[in-house]
Amino acid sequence: MRKEDNHIDELFRSKLDDFEIKPPAYVWDAILEKQEADKRKKRALWIKFSGVAAALLLAFLLGWELQHEGELPATNEMAAKQIGKDNFNGEDEIDSNNEKDVESQLAESSRTIGDSKNTNDKDLLVNESSVVKQKNSEQQRSSEASNLTVLENAEVERSESILAMLQKRLSEIAFIYPKTNELDEIDPSEDDAFLSEQDRAIIAQNQQTLQSEKKKKRSGLGWAVGAQVNPVLAVNDSKQSQQYASGMNKATENSSMQLGGGLTVAVKRSGRWSIQSGVMYNTLSQSSSNNVSNRNSNLDYAAAPETSGIPGSGAAYYKVGESSNGTVSIQTPAGTIQVNSLPQNALVAADYEALASSSSDVLMTSTDFEQHFDYIEIPLLLRYQLVDQKFGLQLMAGLNTGFLVGNSAYADSGSGRSNIGETSDMNSVSYSTNFGVGLGYKLTPALQLRFEPQMRYYLESLSSNPDISYKPYTFGFYTGISYSF
């Protein structure tokens, strides 16, 4: 009987000598998935350790900050210590919970591996139950994956809770130890040893600018004062009636260059609009001559005979000056000059036949006349800031009210320039409009260099004589500085 048994054993051994059973595919899948689970476990452990390290670092920094606050009240120190203890207690609880989770996960994994081995042995002995076991192993793998997902979600939630707790503690510390945000309370003298003179000047200038900006915001208004010098090119525009023009001197110049200036003040609210006013000085002039180039039989002109001894006599005609009550008046494009005193070496005659007559009707000497008008003006300009940088650009327009403060007439008959009177019928108040652009360059945040080309046109005639319309227009080049505060 024993021989037969040995024979059977030999038979099985010979039959199963080269026999090899390949494990099912789900076994390898389970092994690979288990390796991926181990990697995820390591990643979860790294997340946990990183969170703990961040918490310890923040706690260390908070402790260092609290240690150097020597002058704070004792109540604040107690609060800081209590916060530190709460942080460490929270971290210990998290560590213990994480260790328990890891142990339970390892135990569950070992049970899973044991179940897989038992399943493989049974499959080798009984092939009929392989399908059932495969289904069970797939369900087990899905449950393991869901368990790992739950663990990862739990780790993320714990990390978020740690960060939320730290943020809460930091806000409490910020409330206990408030920090100042006012620049005025900072003492820059502590760092003066490390700053150059240029850096100190820049810091002082920036502080001054910030303080001025704060004052502007509190008051709601910004002010600027300035001074200007304005060379002005005046182009004369005069129209006369036919009767007046027939006895008028000829204009020798259609334009003249004058110089003015004044003080300005501007107010600006928040935004780009500003209003400017001030006090300005301005001058206008008109030149004419009584010399004509051709002979004319009209008695408005008279010629000096060759025997008169006057230089150029007999070759030129001179404008007749009308006299009334012993006063000579001369008509010009800008108005009528009332001659109070004749120029030196001027020869006057009643007509071309009676040079020695005592009647002062004809001015027989070639004479150039100049009329000057001085105005004090009060402008009212509206400005709009297009560019507000280092280089600024503005548009401006407005009105000017001028008050006549000077009115004089001069004559030059070859022997010198002398004051002979003034222009009659001049309006004491004039109105004009002007517009232009303003260019600015900031030397400092408060001090600005300005250049402003402007054009001006008078709205009404400067003379009240109904036979004259004298409305010149001017081009001014206003140059100056302004200071804002």
Coordinates of C-alpha atoms in Angstrom, one line a residue:
M1 CA 0.0 0.0 0.0
R2 CA 2.8 2.4 0.8
K3 CA 4.5 1.5 -2.5
E4 CA 1.3 2.4 -4.3
D5 CA 1.2 5.7 -2.4
N6 CA 4.8 6.4 -3.4
H7 CA 4.0 5.5 -7.0
I8 CA 1.1 8.0 -6.9
D9 CA 3.4 10.7 -5.5
E10 CA 5.9 10.0 -8.2
L11 CA 3.2 10.2 -10.8
F12 CA 2.0 13.6 -9.5
R13 CA 5.6 14.8 -9.3
S14 CA 6.4 13.8 -12.8
K15 CA 3.2 15.4 -14.1
L16 CA 3.7 18.6 -12.2
D17 CA 7.4 18.9 -12.7
D18 CA 7.3 21.7 -15.4
F19 CA 3.9 22.9 -14.4
E20 CA 3.6 26.7 -13.9
I21 CA 0.5 28.7 -13.1
K22 CA 0.5 32.4 -14.1
P23 CA -1.1 34.6 -11.5
P24 CA -4.2 36.4 -12.6
A25 CA -3.8 40.0 -13.9
Y26 CA -5.7 41.5 -11.0
V27 CA -2.9 40.3 -8.6
W28 CA -0.3 42.4 -10.3
D29 CA -2.8 45.3 -10.5
A30 CA -3.3 45.0 -6.7
I31 CA 0.5 45.1 -6.2
L32 CA 1.0 48.1 -8.4
E33 CA -1.9 49.9 -6.8
K34 CA -0.5 49.1 -3.4
Q35 CA 2.8 50.7 -4.4
E36 CA 1.0 53.9 -5.5
A37 CA -0.9 53.9 -2.2
D38 CA 2.5 53.8 -0.4
K39 CA 3.7 56.8 -2.4
R40 CA 0.5 58.7 -1.5
K41 CA 1.1 57.8 2.1
K42 CA 4.6 59.3 1.9
R43 CA 3.2 62.4 0.2
A44 CA 0.6 62.8 3.0
L45 CA 3.3 62.4 5.6
W46 CA 5.3 65.2 3.8
I47 CA 2.3 67.5 3.8
K48 CA 1.8 66.8 7.5
F49 CA 5.5 67.4 8.4
S50 CA 5.5 70.6 6.2
G51 CA 2.5 72.0 8.1
V52 CA 4.0 71.2 11.4
A53 CA 7.4 72.8 10.4
A54 CA 5.5 75.9 9.2
A55 CA 3.6 76.1 12.5
L56 CA 6.8 75.8 14.5
L57 CA 8.6 78.4 12.4
L58 CA 5.7 80.9 12.8
A59 CA 5.6 80.2 16.5
F60 CA 9.3 80.8 16.8
L61 CA 9.0 84.1 14.9
L62 CA 6.1 85.2 17.1
G63 CA 8.1 84.3 20.2
W64 CA 11.1 86.2 19.0
E65 CA 8.9 89.3 18.2
L66 CA 7.3 89.2 21.6
Q67 CA 10.6 88.8 23.4
H68 CA 11.9 92.1 22.0
E69 CA 8.9 94.1 23.0
G70 CA 10.4 95.0 26.4
E71 CA 8.2 98.0 27.1
L72 CA 4.8 96.5 26.5
P73 CA 2.5 95.9 29.5
A74 CA 2.5 92.7 31.4
T75 CA -1.0 91.8 30.2
N76 CA 0.2 91.7 26.6
E77 CA 3.1 89.3 27.6
M78 CA 0.6 87.0 29.3
A79 CA -1.6 87.0 26.2
A80 CA 1.3 86.2 23.9
K81 CA 2.4 83.3 26.2
Q82 CA -1.1 81.9 26.2
I83 CA -1.2 82.1 22.4
G84 CA 2.1 80.2 22.2
K85 CA 0.8 77.4 24.5
D86 CA -2.4 77.1 22.5
N87 CA -0.4 76.8 19.3
F88 CA 1.8 74.0 20.7
N89 CA -1.2 72.1 22.2
G90 CA -2.9 72.2 18.9
E91 CA 0.1 70.8 17.1
D92 CA 0.5 68.0 19.7
E93 CA -3.1 67.0 19.2
I94 CA -2.6 67.0 15.4
D95 CA 0.6 64.9 15.7
S96 CA -1.2 62.2 17.9
N97 CA -4.2 62.1 15.6
N98 CA -2.0 61.7 12.5
E99 CA 0.1 58.9 14.2
K100 CA -3.1 57.0 15.0
D101 CA -4.4 57.4 11.4
V102 CA -1.1 56.1 10.0
E103 CA -1.1 53.0 12.3
S104 CA -4.7 52.2 11.4
Q105 CA -3.8 52.6 7.7
L106 CA -0.8 50.2 8.0
A107 CA -2.9 47.6 9.8
E108 CA -5.5 47.8 7.2
S109 CA -2.9 47.4 4.4
S110 CA -1.4 44.3 6.1
R111 CA -4.8 42.7 6.3
T112 CA -5.3 43.5 2.6
I113 CA -2.1 41.8 1.7
G114 CA -2.9 38.7 3.7
D115 CA -6.3 38.4 2.0
S116 CA -4.6 38.7 -1.4
K117 CA -2.2 35.8 -0.5
N118 CA -5.0 33.5 0.7
T119 CA -7.0 34.3 -2.4
N120 CA -4.0 33.3 -4.7
D121 CA -3.6 30.0 -2.8
K122 CA -7.2 29.1 -3.2
D123 CA -7.1 30.0 -6.9
L124 CA -4.2 27.6 -7.4
L125 CA -6.2 24.8 -5.8
V126 CA -9.7 25.6 -7.0
N127 CA -9.9 27.4 -10.4
E128 CA -13.7 27.3 -10.3
S129 CA -13.9 30.1 -7.7
S130 CA -11.5 32.5 -9.4
V131 CA -14.2 34.7 -10.9
V132 CA -15.8 35.3 -7.5
K133 CA -12.5 36.1 -5.9
Q134 CA -11.6 38.5 -8.6
K135 CA -14.8 40.4 -8.0
N136 CA -14.1 40.5 -4.3
S137 CA -10.5 41.8 -4.9
E138 CA -11.7 44.6 -7.2
Q139 CA -14.2 45.7 -4.6
Q140 CA -11.4 45.6 -2.0
R141 CA -9.2 47.8 -4.3
S142 CA -11.9 50.4 -4.8
S143 CA -12.5 50.5 -1.1
E144 CA -8.8 51.0 -0.5
A145 CA -8.6 53.9 -3.0
S146 CA -11.6 55.5 -1.4
N147 CA -10.0 55.2 2.0
L148 CA -6.8 56.8 0.7
T149 CA -8.8 59.7 -0.8
V150 CA -10.5 60.2 2.5
L151 CA -7.1 60.3 4.3
E152 CA -5.8 62.9 1.8
N153 CA -8.9 65.0 2.2
A154 CA -8.5 64.8 6.0
E155 CA -4.8 65.9 5.8
V156 CA -5.8 68.9 3.6
E157 CA -8.6 69.9 6.1
R158 CA -6.1 69.6 9.0
S159 CA -3.6 71.9 7.2
E160 CA -6.3 74.4 6.4
S161 CA -7.4 74.4 10.0
I162 CA -3.8 75.0 11.2
L163 CA -3.5 78.0 8.9
A164 CA -6.8 79.4 10.0
M165 CA -5.8 79.0 13.6
L166 CA -2.5 80.8 13.0
Q167 CA -4.2 83.6 11.1
K168 CA -6.6 84.1 14.0
R169 CA -3.7 84.2 16.5
L170 CA -1.8 86.7 14.4
S171 CA -4.8 88.9 14.2
E172 CA -5.1 88.7 18.0
I173 CA -1.4 89.7 18.4
A174 CA -1.8 92.6 15.9
F175 CA -4.7 93.8 18.0
I176 CA -2.7 93.5 21.2
Y177 CA 0.5 95.1 19.7
P178 CA -0.8 97.7 17.3
K179 CA 1.7 99.1 14.8
T180 CA 1.8 102.7 13.7
N181 CA 1.0 103.7 10.1
E182 CA 1.7 107.4 10.3
L183 CA 4.9 108.5 8.6
D184 CA 5.1 111.5 10.8
E185 CA 5.8 109.2 13.9
I186 CA 8.8 107.6 12.3
D187 CA 12.1 108.9 13.6
P188 CA 14.6 109.0 10.7
S189 CA 17.5 109.9 12.9
E190 CA 18.1 106.2 13.8
D191 CA 19.2 105.5 10.2
D192 CA 21.0 108.8 9.5
A193 CA 24.4 107.1 10.0
F194 CA 23.8 104.9 7.0
L195 CA 22.5 107.6 4.6
S196 CA 24.3 110.0 2.4
E197 CA 23.6 113.8 2.2
Q198 CA 21.7 113.3 -1.1
D199 CA 19.5 110.6 0.4
R200 CA 18.7 112.7 3.4
A201 CA 17.7 115.6 1.2
I202 CA 15.5 113.3 -0.9
I203 CA 13.8 111.9 2.2
A204 CA 13.2 115.4 3.6
Q205 CA 11.8 116.6 0.3
N206 CA 9.4 113.5 0.1
Q207 CA 8.2 114.0 3.6
Q208 CA 7.5 117.7 2.9
T209 CA 5.6 116.7 -0.2
L210 CA 3.5 114.1 1.6
Q211 CA 2.7 116.6 4.3
S212 CA 1.6 119.2 1.8
E213 CA -0.5 116.6 0.0
K214 CA -2.2 115.8 3.3
K215 CA -2.9 119.5 4.0
K216 CA -4.4 119.8 0.5
K217 CA -6.6 116.8 1.1
R218 CA -7.8 118.2 4.4
S219 CA -8.5 121.6 3.1
G220 CA -9.8 120.5 -0.3
L221 CA -8.1 123.4 -2.1
G222 CA -4.7 123.9 -3.6
W223 CA -3.1 127.4 -4.0
A224 CA -0.3 128.6 -6.3
V225 CA 1.3 132.1 -6.5
G226 CA 3.7 133.2 -9.2
A227 CA 5.4 136.0 -11.0
Q228 CA 5.5 136.6 -14.8
V229 CA 7.3 138.7 -17.3
N230 CA 5.6 139.0 -20.7
P231 CA 7.1 140.4 -23.9
V232 CA 4.1 141.3 -26.1
L233 CA 3.9 141.8 -29.8
A234 CA 1.0 144.2 -30.5
V235 CA -0.5 144.3 -34.1
N236 CA -2.6 147.4 -34.6
D237 CA -6.0 147.0 -36.1
S238 CA -7.7 150.4 -36.7
K239 CA -10.6 151.5 -38.9
Q240 CA -11.7 155.1 -39.4
S241 CA -14.6 157.0 -41.1
Q242 CA -13.9 158.6 -44.5
Q243 CA -14.0 162.1 -43.1
Y244 CA -11.6 161.3 -40.3
A245 CA -9.2 159.4 -42.6
S246 CA -8.9 162.4 -44.9
G247 CA -7.2 164.5 -42.2
M248 CA -5.3 161.6 -40.5
N249 CA -1.5 161.1 -40.2
K250 CA -0.1 158.0 -41.8
A251 CA 0.8 155.1 -39.6
T252 CA 4.5 154.3 -39.8
E253 CA 4.4 150.9 -38.0
N254 CA 1.6 148.3 -37.9
S255 CA 3.1 146.4 -35.0
S256 CA 5.2 147.2 -31.9
M257 CA 7.0 145.2 -29.2
Q258 CA 6.2 146.0 -25.6
L259 CA 7.1 144.5 -22.2
G260 CA 4.8 143.8 -19.2
G261 CA 4.5 141.6 -16.2
G262 CA 2.8 141.0 -12.9
L263 CA 1.7 138.6 -10.1
T264 CA -0.6 135.7 -10.4
V265 CA -2.6 133.6 -7.9
A266 CA -4.4 130.3 -8.7
V267 CA -6.8 128.1 -6.8
K268 CA -7.3 124.4 -7.6
R269 CA -9.7 121.8 -6.3
S270 CA -9.1 118.1 -6.6
G271 CA -9.2 117.4 -10.3
R272 CA -7.8 119.0 -13.4
W273 CA -9.6 122.4 -13.3
S274 CA -8.2 125.5 -11.8
I275 CA -8.9 129.3 -11.8
Q276 CA -6.2 132.0 -12.1
S277 CA -6.3 135.7 -11.4
G278 CA -3.8 138.4 -10.4
V279 CA -2.6 141.9 -11.3
M280 CA -0.8 142.5 -14.5
Y281 CA 0.8 145.6 -16.2
N282 CA 0.5 146.0 -20.0
T283 CA 1.4 148.7 -22.6
L284 CA 0.2 149.5 -26.1
S285 CA 1.6 152.0 -28.6
Q286 CA 0.9 153.6 -32.0
S287 CA 3.4 155.4 -34.3
S288 CA 2.5 157.8 -37.1
S289 CA 4.0 160.7 -39.1
N290 CA 2.8 163.9 -40.7
N291 CA 5.1 163.6 -43.7
V292 CA 3.5 162.8 -47.1
S293 CA 5.3 161.8 -50.3
N294 CA 3.4 163.7 -53.1
R295 CA 2.1 167.1 -53.7
N296 CA -1.6 167.7 -53.2
S297 CA -3.6 170.8 -53.9
N298 CA -5.9 169.9 -51.0
L299 CA -5.5 172.6 -48.3
D300 CA -5.2 169.8 -45.7
Y301 CA -1.5 169.7 -46.8
A302 CA 1.0 172.6 -47.2
A303 CA 4.5 172.9 -48.6
A304 CA 7.3 174.9 -47.3
P305 CA 8.8 177.3 -50.0
E306 CA 12.4 177.1 -50.9
T307 CA 13.1 180.4 -49.3
S308 CA 11.9 179.3 -45.9
G309 CA 15.3 177.9 -44.8
I310 CA 13.6 174.7 -43.6
P311 CA 15.6 171.6 -44.5
G312 CA 13.8 169.8 -47.3
S313 CA 11.4 172.6 -47.8
G314 CA 9.6 172.7 -51.2
A315 CA 10.0 169.0 -51.6
A316 CA 7.6 167.6 -49.1
Y317 CA 4.1 168.3 -47.8
Y318 CA 3.1 168.2 -44.1
K319 CA -0.2 167.4 -42.5
V320 CA -2.3 170.3 -41.3
G321 CA -2.8 170.4 -37.6
E322 CA -6.2 171.9 -36.7
S323 CA -6.2 174.5 -33.9
S324 CA -9.0 175.4 -31.5
N325 CA -8.6 178.0 -28.9
G326 CA -4.8 178.0 -29.3
T327 CA -4.5 174.2 -29.0
V328 CA -3.3 172.1 -31.9
S329 CA -4.9 168.6 -32.4
I330 CA -3.4 165.9 -34.7
Q331 CA -5.5 163.0 -36.0
T332 CA -3.8 159.6 -35.9
P333 CA -5.0 156.0 -36.4
A334 CA -5.4 155.5 -32.6
G335 CA -7.1 158.8 -31.9
T336 CA -6.7 162.6 -31.8
I337 CA -3.6 164.0 -30.1
Q338 CA -4.2 167.1 -28.1
V339 CA -0.9 169.0 -28.4
N340 CA -0.1 170.9 -25.2
S341 CA 3.4 171.9 -26.2
L342 CA 5.0 172.0 -29.6
P343 CA 8.2 170.0 -30.2
Q344 CA 11.5 171.8 -30.4
N345 CA 12.4 173.6 -33.7
A346 CA 8.8 173.0 -35.0
L347 CA 7.6 175.6 -37.5
V348 CA 4.0 176.4 -37.6
A349 CA 2.2 178.5 -40.3
A350 CA -1.4 179.2 -41.2
D351 CA -1.0 178.1 -44.8
Y352 CA 1.7 177.7 -47.5
E353 CA 1.8 181.5 -48.2
A354 CA 2.1 182.9 -44.7
L355 CA 4.9 181.1 -42.7
A356 CA 5.3 184.0 -40.4
S357 CA 1.7 184.2 -39.5
S358 CA 0.8 184.0 -35.8
S359 CA -2.0 181.5 -36.5
S360 CA -0.9 178.0 -35.5
D361 CA -2.7 175.9 -38.2
V362 CA 0.0 174.2 -40.1
L363 CA 2.9 172.1 -38.7
M364 CA 5.5 172.7 -41.3
T365 CA 8.2 170.4 -39.8
S366 CA 8.5 166.6 -40.5
T367 CA 7.5 165.0 -37.2
D368 CA 7.1 161.4 -36.0
F369 CA 4.4 160.9 -33.3
E370 CA 4.2 158.1 -30.7
Q371 CA 1.1 157.3 -28.5
H372 CA 1.5 155.2 -25.4
F373 CA -1.3 153.6 -23.3
D374 CA -0.6 152.0 -20.0
Y375 CA -3.1 149.5 -18.4
I376 CA -3.4 147.7 -15.1
E377 CA -5.3 144.5 -15.8
I378 CA -7.1 141.9 -13.8
P379 CA -7.3 138.6 -15.6
L380 CA -9.7 135.7 -14.9
L381 CA -8.5 132.5 -16.6
L382 CA -9.9 129.0 -16.5
R383 CA -7.2 126.3 -16.8
Y384 CA -7.5 122.6 -17.7
Q385 CA -4.5 120.3 -16.9
L386 CA -3.8 117.9 -19.8
V387 CA -0.5 116.5 -18.5
D388 CA 0.5 116.5 -14.8
Q389 CA 4.0 115.0 -14.8
K390 CA 7.5 116.4 -14.6
F391 CA 6.6 118.3 -17.7
G392 CA 3.1 119.7 -17.5
L393 CA 0.7 120.9 -20.2
Q394 CA -2.4 123.1 -19.7
L395 CA -5.1 124.7 -21.9
M396 CA -6.4 128.2 -20.8
A397 CA -9.0 130.8 -21.8
G398 CA -10.5 133.7 -20.1
L399 CA -11.3 137.5 -19.9
N400 CA -9.2 140.5 -18.9
T401 CA -10.4 143.8 -17.5
G402 CA -7.9 146.7 -18.1
F403 CA -7.9 150.1 -16.4
L404 CA -6.2 153.0 -18.2
V405 CA -3.5 154.4 -15.9
G406 CA -1.2 156.1 -18.5
N407 CA -1.9 158.2 -21.6
S408 CA 0.9 160.1 -23.3
A409 CA 2.0 161.4 -26.7
Y410 CA 5.5 162.1 -27.9
A411 CA 6.9 163.9 -31.0
D412 CA 10.3 163.7 -32.6
S413 CA 11.0 166.5 -35.2
G414 CA 14.7 165.7 -35.6
S415 CA 16.0 167.5 -32.5
G416 CA 14.9 165.0 -29.9
R417 CA 11.9 163.2 -28.4
S418 CA 9.6 165.3 -26.3
N419 CA 6.2 164.9 -24.6
I420 CA 3.6 167.0 -26.4
G421 CA 0.3 165.9 -24.8
E422 CA -2.1 163.0 -24.7
T423 CA -4.7 161.2 -26.8
S424 CA -8.3 162.3 -26.3
D425 CA -11.4 160.2 -26.1
M426 CA -9.8 157.1 -24.7
N427 CA -11.9 154.7 -22.7
S428 CA -10.9 154.3 -19.0
V429 CA -11.9 150.6 -18.9
S430 CA -11.3 148.0 -21.6
Y431 CA -12.3 144.4 -22.0
S432 CA -10.4 141.7 -23.9
T433 CA -10.4 137.9 -24.2
N434 CA -7.4 135.6 -24.5
F435 CA -6.5 132.0 -24.8
G436 CA -3.4 129.9 -25.0
V437 CA -1.4 127.0 -23.7
G438 CA 0.7 126.6 -20.6
L439 CA 3.9 124.6 -20.4
G440 CA 5.4 123.8 -17.0
Y441 CA 8.6 122.1 -15.7
K442 CA 8.7 121.1 -12.0
L443 CA 12.0 122.1 -10.5
T444 CA 10.7 120.7 -7.2
P445 CA 7.3 119.2 -6.2
A446 CA 6.2 122.8 -5.2
L447 CA 8.3 125.1 -7.4
Q448 CA 7.5 125.2 -11.2
L449 CA 9.0 127.0 -14.2
R450 CA 6.3 128.2 -16.6
F451 CA 6.1 129.4 -20.3
E452 CA 2.7 130.3 -21.6
P453 CA 2.1 131.6 -25.2
Q454 CA -1.2 133.5 -25.3
M455 CA -3.2 135.5 -27.8
R456 CA -5.4 138.4 -26.9
Y457 CA -8.1 140.3 -28.8
Y458 CA -10.0 143.4 -27.5
L459 CA -13.7 143.1 -27.5
E460 CA -14.4 146.8 -28.1
S461 CA -12.6 149.9 -29.3
L462 CA -10.1 151.5 -27.0
S463 CA -11.3 154.9 -28.2
S464 CA -14.7 156.4 -27.5
N465 CA -14.6 158.5 -30.7
P466 CA -17.4 157.2 -33.0
D467 CA -15.2 157.8 -36.1
I468 CA -12.5 155.4 -34.9
S469 CA -12.5 151.6 -34.2
Y470 CA -9.1 150.8 -32.6
K471 CA -8.9 147.2 -31.4
P472 CA -5.4 145.8 -31.6
Y473 CA -4.6 142.1 -31.0
T474 CA -1.5 140.9 -29.2
F475 CA 0.7 137.8 -28.9
G476 CA 2.2 137.4 -25.5
F477 CA 5.0 135.1 -24.3
Y478 CA 4.4 134.9 -20.5
T479 CA 7.4 133.5 -18.7
G480 CA 7.8 133.0 -14.9
I481 CA 7.7 130.8 -11.9
S482 CA 4.9 129.6 -9.6
Y483 CA 4.9 128.1 -6.1
S484 CA 2.2 125.7 -4.9
F485 CA 1.1 125.1 -1.3

